[in-house]
Short mmCIF file of C-alpha atoms in Angstrom, two decimals:
data_model
loop_
_atom_site.label_atom_id
_atom_site.label_comp_id
_atom_site.label_asym_id
_atom_site.label_seq_id
_atom_site.Cartn_x
_atom_site.Cartn_y
_atom_site.Cartn_z
CA UNK A 751 74.97 72.76 137.23
CA UNK A 752 77.24 69.64 135.49
CA UNK A 753 76.50 69.19 131.94
CA UNK A 754 75.33 65.73 130.91
CA UNK A 755 75.09 64.19 127.40
CA UNK A 756 71.87 62.24 126.94
CA UNK A 757 72.17 59.90 123.62
CA UNK A 758 68.78 58.39 122.12
CA UNK A 759 67.22 56.78 119.16
CA UNK A 760 64.12 56.84 117.78
CA UNK A 761 61.93 55.83 114.87
CA UNK A 762 60.49 58.84 112.87
CA UNK A 763 56.70 58.54 112.26
CA UNK A 764 56.74 59.80 108.85
CA UNK A 765 59.19 59.89 105.96
CA UNK A 766 61.30 63.20 106.03
CA UNK A 767 63.57 64.99 103.39
CA UNK A 768 65.52 67.71 104.08
CA UNK A 769 63.12 70.51 103.82
CA UNK A 770 60.89 68.72 106.45
CA UNK A 771 63.85 68.39 109.05
CA UNK A 772 65.02 72.00 108.35
CA UNK A 773 61.25 72.89 109.08
CA UNK A 774 61.07 70.62 111.98
CA UNK A 775 64.57 71.73 113.61
CA UNK A 776 64.43 75.43 113.27
CA UNK A 777 61.83 76.41 116.52
CA UNK A 778 63.73 73.66 118.49
CA UNK A 779 67.17 75.74 117.81
CA UNK A 780 65.57 78.56 119.29
CA UNK A 781 64.20 76.64 122.46
CA UNK A 782 67.29 75.06 122.98
CA UNK A 783 69.41 78.23 123.20
CA UNK A 784 67.19 79.52 125.75
CA UNK A 785 67.45 76.47 127.82
CA UNK A 786 71.58 76.12 127.61
CA UNK A 787 71.36 72.77 125.27
CA UNK A 788 73.35 72.22 122.28
CA UNK A 789 73.88 69.02 120.50
CA UNK A 790 73.33 67.17 117.34
CA UNK A 791 70.50 65.51 115.48
CA UNK A 792 71.11 62.67 112.85
CA UNK A 793 68.64 61.45 110.39
CA UNK A 794 68.80 58.22 108.46
CA UNK A 795 66.08 55.86 106.58
CA UNK A 796 63.39 57.31 108.96
CA UNK A 797 65.51 56.77 112.25
CA UNK A 798 66.99 59.47 114.35
CA UNK A 799 69.80 59.62 116.90
CA UNK A 800 70.41 62.81 118.74
CA UNK A 801 72.72 63.56 121.47
CA UNK A 802 71.60 66.48 124.08
CA UNK A 803 74.15 68.45 126.38
CA UNK A 804 73.23 70.58 129.27
CA UNK A 805 72.11 70.41 132.94
CA UNK A 806 70.88 66.89 133.69
CA UNK A 807 67.40 67.98 134.77
CA UNK A 808 66.94 70.14 131.69
CA UNK A 809 67.96 67.38 129.36
CA UNK A 810 65.97 64.77 131.31
CA UNK A 811 62.73 66.82 130.67
CA UNK A 812 63.34 67.41 127.17
CA UNK A 813 63.94 63.70 126.47
CA UNK A 814 60.65 63.15 128.31
CA UNK A 815 59.07 65.85 126.09
CA UNK A 816 60.72 64.05 122.76
CA UNK A 817 59.23 60.53 124.15
CA UNK A 818 55.51 62.32 124.13
CA UNK A 819 56.09 63.90 120.55
CA UNK A 820 54.08 61.76 117.98
CA UNK A 821 56.59 62.42 115.57
CA UNK A 822 58.85 59.74 117.10
CA UNK A 823 57.95 56.16 118.44
CA UNK A 824 60.04 53.49 119.61
CA UNK A 825 62.24 56.24 121.58
CA UNK A 826 64.94 54.52 123.37
CA UNK A 827 67.61 56.21 125.45
CA UNK A 828 71.06 55.00 125.20
CA UNK A 829 73.39 57.12 127.34
CA UNK A 830 72.73 59.60 130.31
CA UNK A 831 76.22 60.32 131.96
CA UNK A 832 77.80 63.65 133.27
CA UNK A 833 80.60 65.02 131.10
CA UNK A 834 83.60 66.96 131.97
CA UNK A 835 82.66 69.71 128.75
CA UNK A 836 80.28 69.78 125.61
CA UNK A 837 81.11 68.41 122.81
CA UNK A 838 79.20 70.74 120.60
CA UNK A 839 78.99 74.14 122.55
CA UNK A 840 78.35 76.11 119.23
CA UNK A 841 75.72 73.96 118.30
CA UNK A 842 71.98 74.35 119.66
CA UNK A 843 70.83 71.49 117.26
CA UNK A 844 73.23 70.52 114.47
CA UNK A 845 71.45 68.39 111.99
CA UNK A 846 72.94 65.81 109.42
CA UNK A 847 70.37 64.00 107.01
CA UNK A 848 72.51 60.93 105.98
CA UNK A 849 70.03 59.60 103.53
CA UNK A 850 71.79 62.50 101.54
CA UNK A 851 75.36 60.79 102.20
CA UNK A 852 76.78 57.50 101.09
CA UNK A 853 75.27 54.25 102.07
CA UNK A 854 78.64 53.56 104.38
CA UNK A 855 77.79 56.64 106.38
CA UNK A 856 74.21 55.42 106.92
CA UNK A 857 76.11 51.74 107.62
CA UNK A 858 78.38 53.66 110.07
CA UNK A 859 75.22 54.91 112.15
CA UNK A 860 73.57 51.68 112.15
CA UNK A 861 76.76 50.27 113.59
CA UNK A 862 77.27 53.32 116.18
CA UNK A 863 73.13 52.55 117.32
CA UNK A 864 74.57 48.55 118.23
CA UNK A 865 77.69 49.48 119.78
CA UNK A 866 75.77 52.12 121.91
CA UNK A 867 72.84 49.80 122.51
CA UNK A 868 75.31 47.03 123.98
CA UNK A 869 77.79 49.58 125.50
CA UNK A 870 78.38 49.58 129.53
CA UNK A 871 81.23 51.77 130.34
CA UNK A 872 81.25 55.21 131.59
CA UNK A 873 82.80 56.68 128.87
CA UNK A 874 80.59 55.24 126.26
CA UNK A 875 82.05 54.46 122.60
CA UNK A 876 78.77 55.35 120.94
CA UNK A 877 79.91 59.08 122.38
CA UNK A 878 83.34 58.72 120.62
CA UNK A 879 81.78 57.02 117.43
CA UNK A 880 79.21 60.18 117.34
CA UNK A 881 82.33 62.62 116.98
CA UNK A 882 83.53 60.99 113.78
CA UNK A 883 80.14 62.06 112.08
CA UNK A 884 80.51 65.33 113.40
CA UNK A 885 83.32 66.26 111.24
CA UNK A 886 80.56 65.79 108.43
CA UNK A 887 78.79 68.95 109.67
CA UNK A 888 79.42 72.40 108.67
CA UNK A 889 80.25 74.98 111.46
CA UNK A 890 77.90 78.09 111.44
CA UNK A 891 81.05 80.21 110.05
CA UNK A 892 81.28 77.94 107.11
CA UNK A 893 84.73 76.47 108.60
CA UNK A 894 85.43 72.50 108.67
CA UNK A 895 83.85 71.56 112.24
CA UNK A 896 86.23 70.09 115.23
CA UNK A 897 84.71 68.16 118.14
CA UNK A 898 86.40 69.11 121.53
CA UNK A 899 88.06 66.39 123.36
#
């Protein structure tokens, strides 16, 4: 089955800190691994942006589950497109809390979301910009993260 990228943004129903985020994503990592889903989740100032990678029907069902999750509201799909390969094949769910980063990083995420909401190309700019943020993610091995291109 071809791999698809699904990128969405949402607002968190509650303020979250690193411990809350870690506890929230831990069970989803196991589920994603079993489903063959990879990707990355960013949190900043009460907002989520997540890229899911996997078989189209699987990420579509997962997105519908996310939309129904009371921990999110104002869920908006930005991108759903087939891709040649995964950007995050080693991540069942990478997590980056930008509240612990600089204001500049938070502003870059806001810019990414704005551009993604306006983007209508087949290779969305948002996906390319997202790869910049992923350089901040530590790899499971502790080595610097690289995004496949």
